[in-house]
Amino acid sequence: MVYELMVDGKKYPLEMTVEAYLDICELCPEGNFSRLRDINDLPQRERIEISAKMLEALSRGAENSRAVRKPGYQPNPITATQVLALPLEEFFKIYSGMFEIIGKASGKPTVETAQKKRKKKSKGIKLNRAWFLFYGRLLNMDEREIMTTPYMEMCDMISCYAIYNGAEPKASKIGTDDALANVR
């Protein structure tokens, strides 16, 4: 889903692409996206600088995605420097919206595989650049296409690929009588 940011009368699209996700991971403590909330515990200067870089990543992701889909389009993302030059009141409006965008864009995939029961506990894999490139290439995507694909769409494609190759789909209540009874 593409959102827009208005700065000085210019609209900047924001999108959580694979590229934006990976850039934001690098800004999180220990490079771990699940520690995104820990940024709030940092001193305010660091928190604001990191947030400006996150907005830049979301803008770059959306602009690069648009360039892939519209040949000849020249990406023009907002920069962290531009974000940091905003009046404080305007920045804080954008700041709160940014975390809403990140939260919505990194929710649960619509296609999931069932977890196999394991004797040993493992943490699973951390989806990093190498894994996204690996799965994308299995799906016959080039690097630019992989990096500009919306993050949740890529996660759905990875799950579909796993199901295609024998993984069990996660059980769903959709289509059951109980689920139909709850439809209003």
PDB file of C-alpha atoms in Angstrom:
ATOM      1  CA  MET A   1       0.000   0.000   0.000  1.00  0.00           C
ATOM      2  CA  VAL A   2       1.389   3.400  -0.991  1.00  0.00           C
ATOM      3  CA  TYR A   3       0.950   6.372   1.310  1.00  0.00           C
ATOM      4  CA  GLU A   4       1.799   9.983   0.580  1.00  0.00           C
ATOM      5  CA  LEU A   5       3.721  12.595   2.493  1.00  0.00           C
ATOM      6  CA  MET A   6       3.208  16.276   1.667  1.00  0.00           C
ATOM      7  CA  VAL A   7       6.251  18.510   2.180  1.00  0.00           C
ATOM      8  CA  ASP A   8       6.419  22.078   0.872  1.00  0.00           C
ATOM      9  CA  GLY A   9       3.527  21.394  -1.507  1.00  0.00           C
ATOM     10  CA  LYS A  10       5.171  18.305  -3.038  1.00  0.00           C
ATOM     11  CA  LYS A  11       3.781  14.808  -2.571  1.00  0.00           C
ATOM     12  CA  TYR A  12       6.241  12.055  -1.731  1.00  0.00           C
ATOM     13  CA  PRO A  13       4.947   8.474  -1.896  1.00  0.00           C
ATOM     14  CA  LEU A  14       5.903   6.139   0.968  1.00  0.00           C
ATOM     15  CA  GLU A  15       5.862   2.356   0.640  1.00  0.00           C
ATOM     16  CA  MET A  16       7.292  -0.516   2.663  1.00  0.00           C
ATOM     17  CA  THR A  17       9.086  -2.336  -0.133  1.00  0.00           C
ATOM     18  CA  VAL A  18      11.654  -5.076   0.479  1.00  0.00           C
ATOM     19  CA  GLU A  19      14.360  -2.440   0.005  1.00  0.00           C
ATOM     20  CA  ALA A  20      12.732  -0.120   2.579  1.00  0.00           C
ATOM     21  CA  TYR A  21      12.280  -3.020   5.014  1.00  0.00           C
ATOM     22  CA  LEU A  22      15.961  -3.953   4.781  1.00  0.00           C
ATOM     23  CA  ASP A  23      17.054  -0.324   5.187  1.00  0.00           C
ATOM     24  CA  ILE A  24      14.823   0.054   8.249  1.00  0.00           C
ATOM     25  CA  CYS A  25      16.168  -3.218   9.700  1.00  0.00           C
ATOM     26  CA  GLU A  26      19.669  -1.730   9.545  1.00  0.00           C
ATOM     27  CA  LEU A  27      18.458   1.261  11.578  1.00  0.00           C
ATOM     28  CA  CYS A  28      16.918  -0.927  14.302  1.00  0.00           C
ATOM     29  CA  PRO A  29      18.948  -2.004  17.345  1.00  0.00           C
ATOM     30  CA  GLU A  30      21.100  -5.017  16.420  1.00  0.00           C
ATOM     31  CA  GLY A  31      19.688  -4.787  12.873  1.00  0.00           C
ATOM     32  CA  ASN A  32      16.577  -6.588  14.133  1.00  0.00           C
ATOM     33  CA  PHE A  33      13.205  -5.323  12.881  1.00  0.00           C
ATOM     34  CA  SER A  34      11.438  -6.856  15.883  1.00  0.00           C
ATOM     35  CA  ARG A  35      13.311  -4.299  18.020  1.00  0.00           C
ATOM     36  CA  LEU A  36      11.807  -1.335  16.161  1.00  0.00           C
ATOM     37  CA  ARG A  37       9.993  -0.159  19.300  1.00  0.00           C
ATOM     38  CA  ASP A  38      13.323   0.049  21.140  1.00  0.00           C
ATOM     39  CA  ILE A  39      14.113   3.127  19.063  1.00  0.00           C
ATOM     40  CA  ASN A  40      11.705   4.994  21.353  1.00  0.00           C
ATOM     41  CA  ASP A  41      14.128   4.372  24.239  1.00  0.00           C
ATOM     42  CA  LEU A  42      16.986   6.173  22.475  1.00  0.00           C
ATOM     43  CA  PRO A  43      17.882   9.780  23.206  1.00  0.00           C
ATOM     44  CA  GLN A  44      15.616  12.154  21.293  1.00  0.00           C
ATOM     45  CA  ARG A  45      18.315  13.332  18.861  1.00  0.00           C
ATOM     46  CA  GLU A  46      19.099   9.754  17.766  1.00  0.00           C
ATOM     47  CA  ARG A  47      15.408   8.873  17.581  1.00  0.00           C
ATOM     48  CA  ILE A  48      14.670  11.844  15.308  1.00  0.00           C
ATOM     49  CA  GLU A  49      17.677  11.164  13.051  1.00  0.00           C
ATOM     50  CA  ILE A  50      16.758   7.489  12.720  1.00  0.00           C
ATOM     51  CA  SER A  51      13.129   8.412  11.989  1.00  0.00           C
ATOM     52  CA  ALA A  52      14.241  10.799   9.223  1.00  0.00           C
ATOM     53  CA  LYS A  53      16.298   7.974   7.692  1.00  0.00           C
ATOM     54  CA  MET A  54      13.268   5.649   7.931  1.00  0.00           C
ATOM     55  CA  LEU A  55      11.118   8.179   6.081  1.00  0.00           C
ATOM     56  CA  GLU A  56      13.838   8.443   3.450  1.00  0.00           C
ATOM     57  CA  ALA A  57      13.879   4.623   3.138  1.00  0.00           C
ATOM     58  CA  LEU A  58      10.076   4.470   2.726  1.00  0.00           C
ATOM     59  CA  SER A  59      10.194   7.258   0.134  1.00  0.00           C
ATOM     60  CA  ARG A  60      13.091   5.670  -1.762  1.00  0.00           C
ATOM     61  CA  GLY A  61      11.253   2.332  -1.734  1.00  0.00           C
ATOM     62  CA  ALA A  62       8.105   3.880  -3.213  1.00  0.00           C
ATOM     63  CA  GLU A  63      10.012   5.925  -5.786  1.00  0.00           C
ATOM     64  CA  ASN A  64      12.155   2.977  -6.932  1.00  0.00           C
ATOM     65  CA  SER A  65       9.051   0.799  -7.119  1.00  0.00           C
ATOM     66  CA  ARG A  66       7.370   3.400  -9.321  1.00  0.00           C
ATOM     67  CA  ALA A  67      10.475   3.546 -11.559  1.00  0.00           C
ATOM     68  CA  VAL A  68      10.354  -0.239 -12.072  1.00  0.00           C
ATOM     69  CA  ARG A  69       6.671  -0.153 -12.973  1.00  0.00           C
ATOM     70  CA  LYS A  70       6.878   2.995 -15.136  1.00  0.00           C
ATOM     71  CA  PRO A  71       9.930   2.894 -17.410  1.00  0.00           C
ATOM     72  CA  GLY A  72      11.479   6.323 -17.809  1.00  0.00           C
ATOM     73  CA  TYR A  73      10.273   7.547 -14.406  1.00  0.00           C
ATOM     74  CA  GLN A  74      13.055   9.304 -12.499  1.00  0.00           C
ATOM     75  CA  PRO A  75      12.895   8.559  -8.742  1.00  0.00           C
ATOM     76  CA  ASN A  76      13.001  11.645  -6.531  1.00  0.00           C
ATOM     77  CA  PRO A  77      12.635  10.491  -2.909  1.00  0.00           C
ATOM     78  CA  ILE A  78      12.648  12.806   0.050  1.00  0.00           C
ATOM     79  CA  THR A  79      15.982  12.819   1.860  1.00  0.00           C
ATOM     80  CA  ALA A  80      16.673  12.595   5.578  1.00  0.00           C
ATOM     81  CA  THR A  81      18.210  16.073   5.319  1.00  0.00           C
ATOM     82  CA  GLN A  82      14.922  17.453   3.946  1.00  0.00           C
ATOM     83  CA  VAL A  83      12.979  15.733   6.726  1.00  0.00           C
ATOM     84  CA  LEU A  84      15.307  17.148   9.397  1.00  0.00           C
ATOM     85  CA  ALA A  85      14.854  20.657   7.945  1.00  0.00           C
ATOM     86  CA  LEU A  86      11.080  20.567   8.541  1.00  0.00           C
ATOM     87  CA  PRO A  87       9.496  22.661  11.300  1.00  0.00           C
ATOM     88  CA  LEU A  88       9.280  20.540  14.451  1.00  0.00           C
ATOM     89  CA  GLU A  89       5.483  20.540  14.534  1.00  0.00           C
ATOM     90  CA  GLU A  90       5.295  19.264  10.943  1.00  0.00           C
ATOM     91  CA  PHE A  91       7.953  16.631  11.641  1.00  0.00           C
ATOM     92  CA  PHE A  92       6.035  15.208  14.612  1.00  0.00           C
ATOM     93  CA  LYS A  93       2.840  14.899  12.530  1.00  0.00           C
ATOM     94  CA  ILE A  94       4.808  12.916   9.946  1.00  0.00           C
ATOM     95  CA  TYR A  95       6.637  10.939  12.650  1.00  0.00           C
ATOM     96  CA  SER A  96       3.465   9.477  14.137  1.00  0.00           C
ATOM     97  CA  GLY A  97       2.105   8.612  10.689  1.00  0.00           C
ATOM     98  CA  MET A  98       5.350   6.895   9.731  1.00  0.00           C
ATOM     99  CA  PHE A  99       5.017   4.272  12.461  1.00  0.00           C
ATOM    100  CA  GLU A 100       1.421   3.650  11.413  1.00  0.00           C
ATOM    101  CA  ILE A 101       2.631   3.002   7.844  1.00  0.00           C
ATOM    102  CA  ILE A 102       5.380   0.671   9.050  1.00  0.00           C
ATOM    103  CA  GLY A 103       2.947  -1.180  11.314  1.00  0.00           C
ATOM    104  CA  LYS A 104       0.325  -1.682   8.604  1.00  0.00           C
ATOM    105  CA  ALA A 105       2.883  -2.662   5.987  1.00  0.00           C
ATOM    106  CA  SER A 106       4.618  -5.217   8.178  1.00  0.00           C
ATOM    107  CA  GLY A 107       1.559  -6.962   9.591  1.00  0.00           C
ATOM    108  CA  LYS A 108       0.690 -10.589   9.025  1.00  0.00           C
ATOM    109  CA  PRO A 109       1.051 -12.060   5.546  1.00  0.00           C
ATOM    110  CA  THR A 110      -2.210 -13.099   3.893  1.00  0.00           C
ATOM    111  CA  VAL A 111      -0.700 -16.484   2.969  1.00  0.00           C
ATOM    112  CA  GLU A 112       0.996 -18.479   5.711  1.00  0.00           C
ATOM    113  CA  THR A 113       2.454 -21.934   6.083  1.00  0.00           C
ATOM    114  CA  ALA A 114       1.760 -24.135   9.079  1.00  0.00           C
ATOM    115  CA  GLN A 115       4.616 -24.489  11.542  1.00  0.00           C
ATOM    116  CA  LYS A 116       6.013 -28.000  11.738  1.00  0.00           C
ATOM    117  CA  LYS A 117       6.341 -29.447  15.214  1.00  0.00           C
ATOM    118  CA  ARG A 118      10.001 -29.663  16.080  1.00  0.00           C
ATOM    119  CA  LYS A 119      11.739 -31.455  18.875  1.00  0.00           C
ATOM    120  CA  LYS A 120      14.337 -28.707  19.207  1.00  0.00           C
ATOM    121  CA  LYS A 121      13.407 -25.085  19.392  1.00  0.00           C
ATOM    122  CA  SER A 122      14.916 -22.978  16.660  1.00  0.00           C
ATOM    123  CA  LYS A 123      14.506 -19.321  15.936  1.00  0.00           C
ATOM    124  CA  GLY A 124      13.908 -19.922  12.236  1.00  0.00           C
ATOM    125  CA  ILE A 125      15.552 -17.734   9.647  1.00  0.00           C
ATOM    126  CA  LYS A 126      15.850 -13.970   9.700  1.00  0.00           C
ATOM    127  CA  LEU A 127      14.701 -12.621   6.359  1.00  0.00           C
ATOM    128  CA  ASN A 128      17.616 -10.502   5.242  1.00  0.00           C
ATOM    129  CA  ARG A 129      18.785  -9.249   1.851  1.00  0.00           C
ATOM    130  CA  ALA A 130      20.330 -12.605   0.920  1.00  0.00           C
ATOM    131  CA  TRP A 131      17.114 -14.515   1.657  1.00  0.00           C
ATOM    132  CA  PHE A 132      14.938 -12.052  -0.248  1.00  0.00           C
ATOM    133  CA  LEU A 133      17.287 -12.271  -3.232  1.00  0.00           C
ATOM    134  CA  PHE A 134      17.367 -16.075  -2.974  1.00  0.00           C
ATOM    135  CA  TYR A 135      13.582 -16.448  -2.939  1.00  0.00           C
ATOM    136  CA  GLY A 136      13.052 -13.722  -5.530  1.00  0.00           C
ATOM    137  CA  ARG A 137      15.415 -15.401  -7.941  1.00  0.00           C
ATOM    138  CA  LEU A 138      13.628 -18.715  -7.384  1.00  0.00           C
ATOM    139  CA  LEU A 139      10.545 -16.822  -8.530  1.00  0.00           C
ATOM    140  CA  ASN A 140      12.414 -15.569 -11.644  1.00  0.00           C
ATOM    141  CA  MET A 141      12.583 -11.970 -10.434  1.00  0.00           C
ATOM    142  CA  ASP A 142      15.558  -9.706 -11.083  1.00  0.00           C
ATOM    143  CA  GLU A 143      17.203  -7.844  -8.201  1.00  0.00           C
ATOM    144  CA  ARG A 144      15.533  -4.532  -8.910  1.00  0.00           C
ATOM    145  CA  GLU A 145      12.107  -6.141  -9.045  1.00  0.00           C
ATOM    146  CA  ILE A 146      12.770  -8.010  -5.791  1.00  0.00           C
ATOM    147  CA  MET A 147      13.880  -4.903  -3.938  1.00  0.00           C
ATOM    148  CA  THR A 148      10.918  -2.804  -5.110  1.00  0.00           C
ATOM    149  CA  THR A 149       8.233  -5.386  -4.346  1.00  0.00           C
ATOM    150  CA  PRO A 150       6.056  -4.458  -1.353  1.00  0.00           C
ATOM    151  CA  TYR A 151       7.359  -6.291   1.716  1.00  0.00           C
ATOM    152  CA  MET A 152       4.120  -8.151   2.567  1.00  0.00           C
ATOM    153  CA  GLU A 153       3.597  -9.141  -1.082  1.00  0.00           C
ATOM    154  CA  MET A 154       7.077 -10.694  -1.087  1.00  0.00           C
ATOM    155  CA  CYS A 155       6.318 -12.541   2.173  1.00  0.00           C
ATOM    156  CA  ASP A 156       3.095 -13.874   0.607  1.00  0.00           C
ATOM    157  CA  MET A 157       4.990 -15.049  -2.497  1.00  0.00           C
ATOM    158  CA  ILE A 158       7.586 -16.812  -0.316  1.00  0.00           C
ATOM    159  CA  SER A 159       4.775 -18.591   1.563  1.00  0.00           C
ATOM    160  CA  CYS A 160       3.063 -19.553  -1.708  1.00  0.00           C
ATOM    161  CA  TYR A 161       6.355 -20.926  -3.029  1.00  0.00           C
ATOM    162  CA  ALA A 162       6.790 -23.000   0.134  1.00  0.00           C
ATOM    163  CA  ILE A 163       3.226 -24.363  -0.157  1.00  0.00           C
ATOM    164  CA  TYR A 164       3.795 -25.132  -3.848  1.00  0.00           C
ATOM    165  CA  ASN A 165       6.853 -27.145  -2.781  1.00  0.00           C
ATOM    166  CA  GLY A 166       4.999 -29.191  -0.181  1.00  0.00           C
ATOM    167  CA  ALA A 167       4.646 -27.040   2.938  1.00  0.00           C
ATOM    168  CA  GLU A 168       1.284 -27.237   4.631  1.00  0.00           C
ATOM    169  CA  PRO A 169      -0.863 -24.114   4.387  1.00  0.00           C
ATOM    170  CA  LYS A 170      -1.845 -22.649   7.733  1.00  0.00           C
ATOM    171  CA  ALA A 171      -5.336 -23.687   8.735  1.00  0.00           C
ATOM    172  CA  SER A 172      -7.881 -20.992   8.043  1.00  0.00           C
ATOM    173  CA  LYS A 173     -11.359 -20.487   9.414  1.00  0.00           C
ATOM    174  CA  ILE A 174     -12.453 -18.909   6.142  1.00  0.00           C
ATOM    175  CA  GLY A 175     -14.981 -21.132   4.462  1.00  0.00           C
ATOM    176  CA  THR A 176     -16.037 -22.918   7.638  1.00  0.00           C
ATOM    177  CA  ASP A 177     -19.571 -22.703   8.963  1.00  0.00           C
ATOM    178  CA  ASP A 178     -18.308 -20.893  12.087  1.00  0.00           C
ATOM    179  CA  ALA A 179     -16.599 -18.213   9.997  1.00  0.00           C
ATOM    180  CA  LEU A 180     -19.715 -17.763   7.834  1.00  0.00           C
ATOM    181  CA  ALA A 181     -21.896 -17.361  10.917  1.00  0.00           C
ATOM    182  CA  ASN A 182     -19.752 -14.424  12.042  1.00  0.00           C
ATOM    183  CA  VAL A 183     -20.052 -12.551   8.739  1.00  0.00           C
ATOM    184  CA  ARG A 184     -22.293  -9.511   9.113  1.00  0.00           C
TER     185      ARG A 184
END
